[in-house]
CSV table of C-alpha atoms in Angstrom, one decimal:
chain,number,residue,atom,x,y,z
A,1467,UNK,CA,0.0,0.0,0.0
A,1468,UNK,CA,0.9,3.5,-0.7
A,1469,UNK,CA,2.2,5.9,2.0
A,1470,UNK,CA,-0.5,8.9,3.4
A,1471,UNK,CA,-0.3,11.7,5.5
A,1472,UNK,CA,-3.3,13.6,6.0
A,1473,UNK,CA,-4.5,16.6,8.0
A,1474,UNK,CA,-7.4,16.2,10.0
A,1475,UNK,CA,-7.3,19.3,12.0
A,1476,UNK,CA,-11.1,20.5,13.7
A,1477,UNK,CA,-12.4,24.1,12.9
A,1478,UNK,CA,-11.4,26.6,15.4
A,1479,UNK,CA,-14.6,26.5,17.0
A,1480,UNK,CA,-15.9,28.1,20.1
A,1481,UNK,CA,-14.0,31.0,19.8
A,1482,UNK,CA,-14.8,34.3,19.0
A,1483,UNK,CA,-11.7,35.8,17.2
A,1484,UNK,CA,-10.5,39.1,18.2
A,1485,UNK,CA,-8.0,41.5,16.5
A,1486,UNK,CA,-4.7,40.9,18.6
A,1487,UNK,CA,-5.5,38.1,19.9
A,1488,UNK,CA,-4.8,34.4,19.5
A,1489,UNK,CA,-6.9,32.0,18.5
A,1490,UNK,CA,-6.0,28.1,18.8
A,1491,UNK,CA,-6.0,25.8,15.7
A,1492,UNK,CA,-5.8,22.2,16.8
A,1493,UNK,CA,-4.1,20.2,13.8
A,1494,UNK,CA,-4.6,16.5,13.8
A,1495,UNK,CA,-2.2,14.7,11.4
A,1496,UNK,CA,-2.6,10.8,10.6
A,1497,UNK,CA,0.2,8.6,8.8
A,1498,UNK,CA,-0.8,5.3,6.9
A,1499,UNK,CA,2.1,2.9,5.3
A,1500,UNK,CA,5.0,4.3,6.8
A,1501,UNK,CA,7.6,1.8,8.3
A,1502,UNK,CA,7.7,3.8,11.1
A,1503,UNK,CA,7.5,7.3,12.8
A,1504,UNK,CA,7.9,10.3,10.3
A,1505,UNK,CA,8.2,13.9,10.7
A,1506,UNK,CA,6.3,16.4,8.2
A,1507,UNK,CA,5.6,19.7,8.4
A,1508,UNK,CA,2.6,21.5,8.4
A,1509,UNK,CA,1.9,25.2,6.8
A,1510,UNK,CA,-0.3,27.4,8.2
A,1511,UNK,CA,-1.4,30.2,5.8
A,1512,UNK,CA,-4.1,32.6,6.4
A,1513,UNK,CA,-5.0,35.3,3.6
A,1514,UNK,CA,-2.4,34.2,1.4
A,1515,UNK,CA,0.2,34.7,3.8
A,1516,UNK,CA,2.0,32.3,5.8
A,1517,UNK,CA,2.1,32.4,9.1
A,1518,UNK,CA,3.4,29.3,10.4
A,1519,UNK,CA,5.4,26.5,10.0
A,1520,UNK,CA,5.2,23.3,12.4
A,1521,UNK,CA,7.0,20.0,12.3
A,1522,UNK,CA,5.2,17.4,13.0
A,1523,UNK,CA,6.1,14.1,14.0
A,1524,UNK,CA,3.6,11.3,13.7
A,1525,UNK,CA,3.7,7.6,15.1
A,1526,UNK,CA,3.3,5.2,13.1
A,1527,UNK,CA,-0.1,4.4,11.7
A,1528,UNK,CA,-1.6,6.3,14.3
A,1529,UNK,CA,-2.1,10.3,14.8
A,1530,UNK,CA,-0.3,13.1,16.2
A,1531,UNK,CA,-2.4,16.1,17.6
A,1532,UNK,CA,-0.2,19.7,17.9
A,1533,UNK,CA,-1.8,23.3,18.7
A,1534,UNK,CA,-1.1,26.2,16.5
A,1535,UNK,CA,-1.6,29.9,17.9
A,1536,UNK,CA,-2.9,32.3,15.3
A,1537,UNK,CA,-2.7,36.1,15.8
A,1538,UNK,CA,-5.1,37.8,13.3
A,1539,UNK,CA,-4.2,41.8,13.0
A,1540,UNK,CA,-7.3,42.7,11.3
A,1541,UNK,CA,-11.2,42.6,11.8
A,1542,UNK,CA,-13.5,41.3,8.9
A,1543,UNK,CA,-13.4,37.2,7.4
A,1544,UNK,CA,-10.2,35.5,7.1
A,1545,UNK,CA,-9.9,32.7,4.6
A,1546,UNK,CA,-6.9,30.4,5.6
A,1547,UNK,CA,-5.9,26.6,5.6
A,1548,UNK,CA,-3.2,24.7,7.1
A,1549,UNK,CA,-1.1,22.5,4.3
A,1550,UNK,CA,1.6,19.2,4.5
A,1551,UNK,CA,3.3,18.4,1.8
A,1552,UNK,CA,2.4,16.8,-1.3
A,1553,UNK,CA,2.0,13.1,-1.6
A,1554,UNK,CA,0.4,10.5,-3.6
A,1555,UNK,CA,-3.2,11.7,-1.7
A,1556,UNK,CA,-4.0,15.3,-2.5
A,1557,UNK,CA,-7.0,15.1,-1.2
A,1558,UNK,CA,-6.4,14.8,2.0
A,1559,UNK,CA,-3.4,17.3,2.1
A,1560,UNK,CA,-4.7,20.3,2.9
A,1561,UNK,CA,-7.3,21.7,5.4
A,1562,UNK,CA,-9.5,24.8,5.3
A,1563,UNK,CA,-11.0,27.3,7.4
A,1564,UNK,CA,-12.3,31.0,8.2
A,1565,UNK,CA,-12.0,33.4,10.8
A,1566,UNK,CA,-15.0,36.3,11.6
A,1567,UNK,CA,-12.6,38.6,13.4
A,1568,UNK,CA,-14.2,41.2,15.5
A,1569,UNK,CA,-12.5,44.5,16.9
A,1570,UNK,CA,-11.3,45.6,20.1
A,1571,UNK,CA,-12.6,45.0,22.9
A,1572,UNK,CA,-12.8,47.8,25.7
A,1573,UNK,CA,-11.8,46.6,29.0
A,1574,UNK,CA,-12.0,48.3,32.1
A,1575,UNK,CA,-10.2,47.6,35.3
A,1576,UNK,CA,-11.4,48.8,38.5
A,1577,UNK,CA,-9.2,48.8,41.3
A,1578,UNK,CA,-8.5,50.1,44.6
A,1579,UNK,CA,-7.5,53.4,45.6
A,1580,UNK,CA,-4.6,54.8,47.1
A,1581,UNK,CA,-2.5,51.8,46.7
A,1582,UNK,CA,1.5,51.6,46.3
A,1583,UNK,CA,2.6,50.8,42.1
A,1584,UNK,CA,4.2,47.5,43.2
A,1585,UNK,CA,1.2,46.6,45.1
A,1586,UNK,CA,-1.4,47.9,42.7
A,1587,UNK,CA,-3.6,44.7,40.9
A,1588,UNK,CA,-4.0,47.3,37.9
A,1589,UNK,CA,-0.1,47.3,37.2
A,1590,UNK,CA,0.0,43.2,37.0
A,1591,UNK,CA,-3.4,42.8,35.0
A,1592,UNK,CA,-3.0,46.0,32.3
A,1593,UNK,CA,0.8,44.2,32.0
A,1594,UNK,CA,-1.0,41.1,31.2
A,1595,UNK,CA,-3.9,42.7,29.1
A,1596,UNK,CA,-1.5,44.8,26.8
A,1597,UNK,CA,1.3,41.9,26.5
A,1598,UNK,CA,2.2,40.6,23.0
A,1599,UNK,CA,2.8,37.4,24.5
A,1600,UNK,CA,0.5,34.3,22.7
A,1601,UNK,CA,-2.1,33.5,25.5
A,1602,UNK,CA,-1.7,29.4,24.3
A,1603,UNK,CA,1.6,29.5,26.4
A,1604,UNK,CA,5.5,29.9,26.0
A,1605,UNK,CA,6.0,27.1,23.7
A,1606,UNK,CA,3.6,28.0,21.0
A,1607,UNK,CA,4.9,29.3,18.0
A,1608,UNK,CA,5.6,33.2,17.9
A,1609,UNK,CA,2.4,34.9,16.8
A,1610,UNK,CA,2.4,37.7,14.4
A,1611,UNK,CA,2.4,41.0,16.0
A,1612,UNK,CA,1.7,44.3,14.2
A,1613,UNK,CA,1.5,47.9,15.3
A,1614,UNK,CA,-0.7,49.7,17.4
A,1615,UNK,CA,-3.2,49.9,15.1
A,1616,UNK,CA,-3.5,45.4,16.0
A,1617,UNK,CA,-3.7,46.0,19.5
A,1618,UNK,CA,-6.4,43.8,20.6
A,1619,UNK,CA,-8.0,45.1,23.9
A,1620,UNK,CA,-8.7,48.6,24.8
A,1621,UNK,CA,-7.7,49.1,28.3
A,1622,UNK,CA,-8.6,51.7,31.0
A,1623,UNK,CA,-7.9,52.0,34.6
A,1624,UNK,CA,-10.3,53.3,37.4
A,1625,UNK,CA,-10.3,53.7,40.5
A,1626,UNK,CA,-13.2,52.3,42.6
A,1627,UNK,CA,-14.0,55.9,44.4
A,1628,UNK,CA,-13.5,57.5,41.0
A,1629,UNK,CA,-15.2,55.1,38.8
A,1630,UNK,CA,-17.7,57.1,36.2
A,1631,UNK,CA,-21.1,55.9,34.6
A,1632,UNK,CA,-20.1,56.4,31.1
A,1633,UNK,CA,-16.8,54.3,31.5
A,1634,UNK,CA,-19.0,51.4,32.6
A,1635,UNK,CA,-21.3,51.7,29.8
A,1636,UNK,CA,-18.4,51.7,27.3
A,1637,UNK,CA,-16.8,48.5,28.7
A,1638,UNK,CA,-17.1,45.3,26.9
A,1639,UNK,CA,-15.5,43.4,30.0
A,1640,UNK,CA,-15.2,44.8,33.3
A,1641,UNK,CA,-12.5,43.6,35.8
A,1642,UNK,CA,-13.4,44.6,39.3
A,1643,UNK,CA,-10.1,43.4,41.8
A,1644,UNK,CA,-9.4,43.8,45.2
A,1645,UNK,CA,-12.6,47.0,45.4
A,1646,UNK,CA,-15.2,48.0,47.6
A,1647,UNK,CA,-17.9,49.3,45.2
A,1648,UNK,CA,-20.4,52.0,47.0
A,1649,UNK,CA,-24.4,50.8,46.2
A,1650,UNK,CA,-24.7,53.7,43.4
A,1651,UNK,CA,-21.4,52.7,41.2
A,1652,UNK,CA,-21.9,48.6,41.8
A,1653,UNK,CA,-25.5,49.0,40.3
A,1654,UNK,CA,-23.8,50.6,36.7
A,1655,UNK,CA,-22.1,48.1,37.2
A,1656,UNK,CA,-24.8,45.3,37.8
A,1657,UNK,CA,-27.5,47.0,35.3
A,1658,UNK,CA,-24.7,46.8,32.2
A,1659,UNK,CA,-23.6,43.4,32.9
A,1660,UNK,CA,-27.3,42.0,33.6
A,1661,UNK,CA,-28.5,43.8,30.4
A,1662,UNK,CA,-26.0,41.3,28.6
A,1663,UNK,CA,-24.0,44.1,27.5
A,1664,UNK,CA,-20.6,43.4,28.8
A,1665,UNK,CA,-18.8,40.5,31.0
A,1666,UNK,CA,-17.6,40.7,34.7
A,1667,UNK,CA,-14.6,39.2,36.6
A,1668,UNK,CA,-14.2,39.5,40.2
A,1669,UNK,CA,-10.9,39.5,41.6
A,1670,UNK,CA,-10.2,38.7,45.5
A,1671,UNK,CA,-7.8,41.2,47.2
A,1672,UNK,CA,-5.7,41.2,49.8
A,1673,UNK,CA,-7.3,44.2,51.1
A,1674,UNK,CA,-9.0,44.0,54.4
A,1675,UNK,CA,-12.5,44.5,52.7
A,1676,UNK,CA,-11.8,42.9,49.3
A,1677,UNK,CA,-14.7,40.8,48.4
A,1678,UNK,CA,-17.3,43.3,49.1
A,1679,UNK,CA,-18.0,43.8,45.6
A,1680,UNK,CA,-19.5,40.4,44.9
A,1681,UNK,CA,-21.8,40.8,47.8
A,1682,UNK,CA,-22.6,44.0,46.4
A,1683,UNK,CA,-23.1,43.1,43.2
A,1684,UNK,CA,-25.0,39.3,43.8
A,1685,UNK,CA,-26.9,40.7,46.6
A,1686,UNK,CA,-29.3,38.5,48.3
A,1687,UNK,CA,-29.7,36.1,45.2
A,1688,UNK,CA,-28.0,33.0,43.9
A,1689,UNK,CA,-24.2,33.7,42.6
A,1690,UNK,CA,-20.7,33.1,43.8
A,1691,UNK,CA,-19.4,34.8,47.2
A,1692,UNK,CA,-15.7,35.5,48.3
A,1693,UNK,CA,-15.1,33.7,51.9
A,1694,UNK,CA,-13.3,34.6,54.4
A,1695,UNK,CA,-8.9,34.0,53.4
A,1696,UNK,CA,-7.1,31.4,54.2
A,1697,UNK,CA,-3.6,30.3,54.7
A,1698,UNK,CA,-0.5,32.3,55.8
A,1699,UNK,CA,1.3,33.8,53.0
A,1700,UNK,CA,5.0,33.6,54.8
A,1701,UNK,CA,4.0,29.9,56.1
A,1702,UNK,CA,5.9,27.3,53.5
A,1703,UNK,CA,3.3,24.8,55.0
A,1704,UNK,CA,0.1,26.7,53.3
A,1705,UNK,CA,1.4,26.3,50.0
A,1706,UNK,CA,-1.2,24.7,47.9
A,1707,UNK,CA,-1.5,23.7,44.1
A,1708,UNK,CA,-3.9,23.3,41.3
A,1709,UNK,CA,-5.9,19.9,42.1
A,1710,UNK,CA,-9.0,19.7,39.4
A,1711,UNK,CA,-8.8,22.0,35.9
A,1712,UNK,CA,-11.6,22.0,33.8
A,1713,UNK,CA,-9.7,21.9,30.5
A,1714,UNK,CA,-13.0,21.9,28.5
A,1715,UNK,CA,-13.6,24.7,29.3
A,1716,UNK,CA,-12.1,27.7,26.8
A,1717,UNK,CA,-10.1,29.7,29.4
A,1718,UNK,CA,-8.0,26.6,30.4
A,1719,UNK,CA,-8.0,24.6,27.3
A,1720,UNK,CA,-5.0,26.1,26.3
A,1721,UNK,CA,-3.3,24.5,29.6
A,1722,UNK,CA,-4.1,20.9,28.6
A,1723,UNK,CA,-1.0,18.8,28.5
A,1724,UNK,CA,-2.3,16.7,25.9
A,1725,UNK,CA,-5.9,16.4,24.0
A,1726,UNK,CA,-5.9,12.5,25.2
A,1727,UNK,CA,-5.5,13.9,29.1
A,1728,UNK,CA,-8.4,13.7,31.4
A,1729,UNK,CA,-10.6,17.3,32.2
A,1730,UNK,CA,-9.9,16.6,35.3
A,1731,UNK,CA,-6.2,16.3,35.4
A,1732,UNK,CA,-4.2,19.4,35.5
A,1733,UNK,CA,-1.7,21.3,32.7
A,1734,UNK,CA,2.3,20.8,32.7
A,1735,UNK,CA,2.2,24.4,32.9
A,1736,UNK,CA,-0.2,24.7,35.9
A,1737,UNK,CA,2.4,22.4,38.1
A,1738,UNK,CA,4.5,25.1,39.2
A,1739,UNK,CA,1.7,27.5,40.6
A,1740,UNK,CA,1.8,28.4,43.9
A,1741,UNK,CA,-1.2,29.7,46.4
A,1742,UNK,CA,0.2,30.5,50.0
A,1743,UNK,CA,-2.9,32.4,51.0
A,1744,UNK,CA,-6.8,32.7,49.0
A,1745,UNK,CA,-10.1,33.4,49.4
A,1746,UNK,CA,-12.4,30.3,49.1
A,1747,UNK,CA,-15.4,30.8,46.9
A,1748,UNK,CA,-18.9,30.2,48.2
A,1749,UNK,CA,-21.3,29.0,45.7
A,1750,UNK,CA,-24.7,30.0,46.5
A,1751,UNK,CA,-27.3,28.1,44.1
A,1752,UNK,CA,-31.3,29.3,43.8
A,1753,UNK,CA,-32.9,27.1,45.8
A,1754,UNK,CA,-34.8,24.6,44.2
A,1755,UNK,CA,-38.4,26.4,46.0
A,1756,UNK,CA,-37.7,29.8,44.8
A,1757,UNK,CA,-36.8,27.9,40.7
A,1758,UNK,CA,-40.5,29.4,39.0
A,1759,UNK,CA,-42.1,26.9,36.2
A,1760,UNK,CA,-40.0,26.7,33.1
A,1761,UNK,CA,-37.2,29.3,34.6
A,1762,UNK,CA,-33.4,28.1,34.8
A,1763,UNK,CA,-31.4,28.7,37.8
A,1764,UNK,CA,-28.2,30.9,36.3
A,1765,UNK,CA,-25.9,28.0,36.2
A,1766,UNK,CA,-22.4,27.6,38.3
A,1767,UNK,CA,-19.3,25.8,37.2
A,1768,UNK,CA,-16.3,25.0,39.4
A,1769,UNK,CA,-13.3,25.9,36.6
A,1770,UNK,CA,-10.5,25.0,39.5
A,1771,UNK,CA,-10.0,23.8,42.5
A,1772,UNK,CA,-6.7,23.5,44.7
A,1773,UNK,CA,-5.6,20.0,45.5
A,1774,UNK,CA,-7.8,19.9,49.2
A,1775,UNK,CA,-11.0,20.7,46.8
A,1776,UNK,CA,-11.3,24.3,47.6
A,1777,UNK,CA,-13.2,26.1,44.6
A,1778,UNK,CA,-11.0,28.9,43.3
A,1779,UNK,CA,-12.0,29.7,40.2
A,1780,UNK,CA,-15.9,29.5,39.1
A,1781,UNK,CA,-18.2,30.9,36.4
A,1782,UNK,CA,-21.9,32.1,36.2
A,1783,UNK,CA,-24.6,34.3,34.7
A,1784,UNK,CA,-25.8,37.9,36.2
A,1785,UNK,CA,-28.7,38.6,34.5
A,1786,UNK,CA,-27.4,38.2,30.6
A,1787,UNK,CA,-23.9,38.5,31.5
A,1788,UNK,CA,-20.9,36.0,32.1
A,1789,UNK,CA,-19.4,36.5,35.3
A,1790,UNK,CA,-15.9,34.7,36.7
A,1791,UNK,CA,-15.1,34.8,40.1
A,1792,UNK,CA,-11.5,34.1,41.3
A,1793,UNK,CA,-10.4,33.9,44.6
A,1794,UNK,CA,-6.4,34.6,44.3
A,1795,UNK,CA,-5.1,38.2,44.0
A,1796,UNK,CA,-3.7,40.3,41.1
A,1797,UNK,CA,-0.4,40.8,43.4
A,1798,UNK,CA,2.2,38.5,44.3
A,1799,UNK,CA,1.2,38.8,48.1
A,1800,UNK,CA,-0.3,35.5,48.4
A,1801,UNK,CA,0.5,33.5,45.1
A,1802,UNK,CA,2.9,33.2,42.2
A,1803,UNK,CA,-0.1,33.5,39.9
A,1804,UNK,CA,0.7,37.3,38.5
A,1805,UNK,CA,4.0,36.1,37.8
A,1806,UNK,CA,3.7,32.8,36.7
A,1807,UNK,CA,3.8,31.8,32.5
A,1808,UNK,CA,0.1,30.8,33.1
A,1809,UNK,CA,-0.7,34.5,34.1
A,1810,UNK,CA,-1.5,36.7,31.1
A,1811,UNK,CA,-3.0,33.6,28.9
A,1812,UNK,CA,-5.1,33.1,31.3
A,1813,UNK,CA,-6.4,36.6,32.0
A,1814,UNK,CA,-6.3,37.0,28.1
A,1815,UNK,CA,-8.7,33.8,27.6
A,1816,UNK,CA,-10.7,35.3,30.2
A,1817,UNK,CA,-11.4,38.4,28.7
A,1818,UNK,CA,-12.2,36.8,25.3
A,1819,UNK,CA,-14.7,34.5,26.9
A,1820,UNK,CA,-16.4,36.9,29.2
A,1821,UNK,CA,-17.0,39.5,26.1
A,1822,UNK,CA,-20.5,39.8,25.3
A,1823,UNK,CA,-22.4,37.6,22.8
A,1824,UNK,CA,-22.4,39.7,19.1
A,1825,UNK,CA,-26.3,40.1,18.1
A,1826,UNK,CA,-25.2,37.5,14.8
A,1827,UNK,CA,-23.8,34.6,15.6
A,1828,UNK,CA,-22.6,32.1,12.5
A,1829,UNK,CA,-20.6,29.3,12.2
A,1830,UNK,CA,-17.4,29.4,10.3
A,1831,UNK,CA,-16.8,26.2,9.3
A,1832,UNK,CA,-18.7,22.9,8.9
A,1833,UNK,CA,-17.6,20.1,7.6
A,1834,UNK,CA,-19.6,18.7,4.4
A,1835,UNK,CA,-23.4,17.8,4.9
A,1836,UNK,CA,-23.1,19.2,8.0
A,1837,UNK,CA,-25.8,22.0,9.1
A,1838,UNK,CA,-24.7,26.0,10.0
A,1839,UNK,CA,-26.9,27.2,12.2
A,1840,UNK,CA,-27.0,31.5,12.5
A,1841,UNK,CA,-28.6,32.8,15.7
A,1842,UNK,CA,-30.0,36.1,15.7
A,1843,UNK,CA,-30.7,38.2,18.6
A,1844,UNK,CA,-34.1,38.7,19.2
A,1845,UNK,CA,-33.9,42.1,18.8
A,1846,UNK,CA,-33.7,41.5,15.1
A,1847,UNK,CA,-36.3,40.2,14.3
A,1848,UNK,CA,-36.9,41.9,11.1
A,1849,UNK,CA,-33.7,40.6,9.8
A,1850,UNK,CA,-32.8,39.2,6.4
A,1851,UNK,CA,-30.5,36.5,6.6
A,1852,UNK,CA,-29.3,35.1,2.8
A,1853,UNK,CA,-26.8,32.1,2.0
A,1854,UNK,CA,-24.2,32.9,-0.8
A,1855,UNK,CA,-22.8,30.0,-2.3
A,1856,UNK,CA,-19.3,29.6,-3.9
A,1857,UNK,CA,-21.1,30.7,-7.2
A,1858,UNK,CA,-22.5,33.6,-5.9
A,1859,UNK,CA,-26.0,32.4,-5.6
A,1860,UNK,CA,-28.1,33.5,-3.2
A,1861,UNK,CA,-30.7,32.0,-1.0
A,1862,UNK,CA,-32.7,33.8,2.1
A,1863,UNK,CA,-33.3,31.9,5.0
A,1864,UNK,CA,-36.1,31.5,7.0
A,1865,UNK,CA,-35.6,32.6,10.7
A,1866,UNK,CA,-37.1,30.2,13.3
A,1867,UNK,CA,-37.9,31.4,17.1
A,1868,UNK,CA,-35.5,29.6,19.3
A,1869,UNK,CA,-35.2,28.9,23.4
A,1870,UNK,CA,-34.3,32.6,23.5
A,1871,UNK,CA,-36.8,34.3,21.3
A,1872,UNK,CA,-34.1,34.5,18.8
């Protein structure tokens, strides 16, 4: 029998490209006929230009799975595809895909007042918002990095006694860390995130009122609480790891040592983090009385807990709006987190997640007979949604009222 390779890479699903910032391919190569292992080399080109080149090595008669971080440096649809060489198969060679890129995205960071620079939250997580490192780790392949005019988040700072209404309503993702809001500013803040109009992460503090602002802003209803710290941060004893990592889940899929690895099990790059000190989240559900007839309880997912179990990172709704809680500080005080390799992917991943849901939603790329659904927000109802084939025909499609009135 002949010799194959063939690339059989999924569609970067899932995730919502953003100008600046990288998206994951996952490239899945398979060998047939070969006596052994061989290496190849995959290109990855996206419109018309290539932007990376990754060897490849591949057991034999079985496949080898590899990640490929993709930077794009401009909104709109990119057309690219990922290549191997040529072989006796050409079919099978090559694999294709699109990106819908969308533009910045305005972040704001609120943080404490009257804090010193090295122990100001907003100096580690604007480093980690505005850094061209590739948020799929330090061994991904260099991403392509253009000038300022590719910058993928628009970040301000402001201070929780200074914070303004019309910075709130601008933000597409609002990072509140180590604050105490007052009842006037945390309700802009509630009212834009519960509108669906922007995402929220909650950062504990080492402050000695941090966690104030998810009481403030979950009130007397179901969400996820800070609890009261624990640990000492100059005891060695305290230490504590990662234990369980969600690596389904898009802000620590990136981490995954391998895609055969167990959700459960955590990343390589996750070994070496260090939590001397935290706040233990408190998840605090609907109660099952208070759930009315064909209502949904906003759901609550554990994302990480350290090795004794303790929830430290977990994700919800407010209203319309994603919200992440997470229970270490922005500051080295108590962890290694803001200066640990894991530190601005994941605060970049969380950002891209949390963003708010685009009014269209499409599908980029199916594979053959396969359907693409389009979701609509519901406040377009009166909109005209047409298919154009490669040919340039054009057929309208008939929208359908869906769980969400969309």
């Amino acid at each position: 029998p002949g010799r194959n390779l063939a690339v059989l890479g999924d569609p970067p699903r899932a995730q919502r490209p953003v100008v600046g910032l990288p998206v994951e391919l996952r490239l899945r190569v398979a060998a047939a006929g070969f006596a052994g292992a061989t290496d190849t080399k995959a290109t990855v080109v996206l419109d018309d230009e290539v932007v990376a080149q990754v060897p490849v090595v591949v057991p034999q008669d079985r496949e080898a799975t590899t990640l490929v971080s993709l930077t794009p440096t401009r909104a709109g649809v990119l057309r690219g595809h990922v290549a191997l060489p040529a072989d006796a198969f050409p079919e099978d060679d090559t694999l294709h895909f699109v990106l819908n890129v969308e533009p910045r995205v305005g972040v704001l960071v609120v943080a404490p007042p009257g804090v010193a620079p090295l122990a100001d939250p907003a100096l580690f997580l604007r480093t980690a918002l505005e850094s061209p490192r590739s948020s799929a780790g330090p061994d991904a392949p260099a991403a392509p990095q253009e000038a300022a005019d590719a910058a993928s988040l628009a970040v301000t700072v402001a201070r929780a006694d200074a914070l303004k209404e019309e910075e709130v309503r601008a933000a597409d993702v609002i990072i509140a860390v180590d604050v105490t809001l007052d009842g006037r500013r945390a309700g802009w803040i509630r009212d834009h995130v519960s509108a669906g109009r922007a995402g929220l992460m909650l950062v504990a503090g080492a402050q000695p009122k941090a966690g104030n602002a998810a009481t403030s802003l979950v009130g007397d209803g179901p969400g996820i609480l800070f609890g009261k710290p624990v640990g000492d941060p100059d005891a060695e004893s305290d230490a504590r790891s990662p234990g369980t990592v969600d690596h389904s889940h898009p802000i620590f899929a990136s981490f995954a040592p391998a895609p055969e690895t167990a959700t459960t099990e955590r990343g390589a790059m996750l070994d070496t983090l260090v939590v001397f000190r935290h706040t233990p989240l408190l998840l605090r559900p609907l109660p099952s009385r208070d759930v009315r007839a064909g209502e949904r309880p906003p759901p609550q997912s554990v994302l990480l807990r350290l090795d004794d179990g303790t929830p430290l990172v977990a994700e919800t709704q407010l209203g319309k709006g994603r919200m992440l809680v997470c229970g270490v500080p922005a500051t080295p005080d108590w962890s290694n987190l803001p200066v640990h390799p894991a530190f601005v992917p994941f605060v970049l991943r969380a950002v891209q997640h949390l963003r708010p849901e685009p009014p269209v939603i499409a599908v980029e790329s199916v594979r053959a007979c396969e359907p693409a659904p389009v979701r609509v927000d519901a406040t377009w109802r009166r909109a005209v949604v047409q298919v154009v084939d490669p040919r340039g025909r054009r057929t309208a499609l008939e929208l359908v009222a869906g769980d969400g009135g969309a």
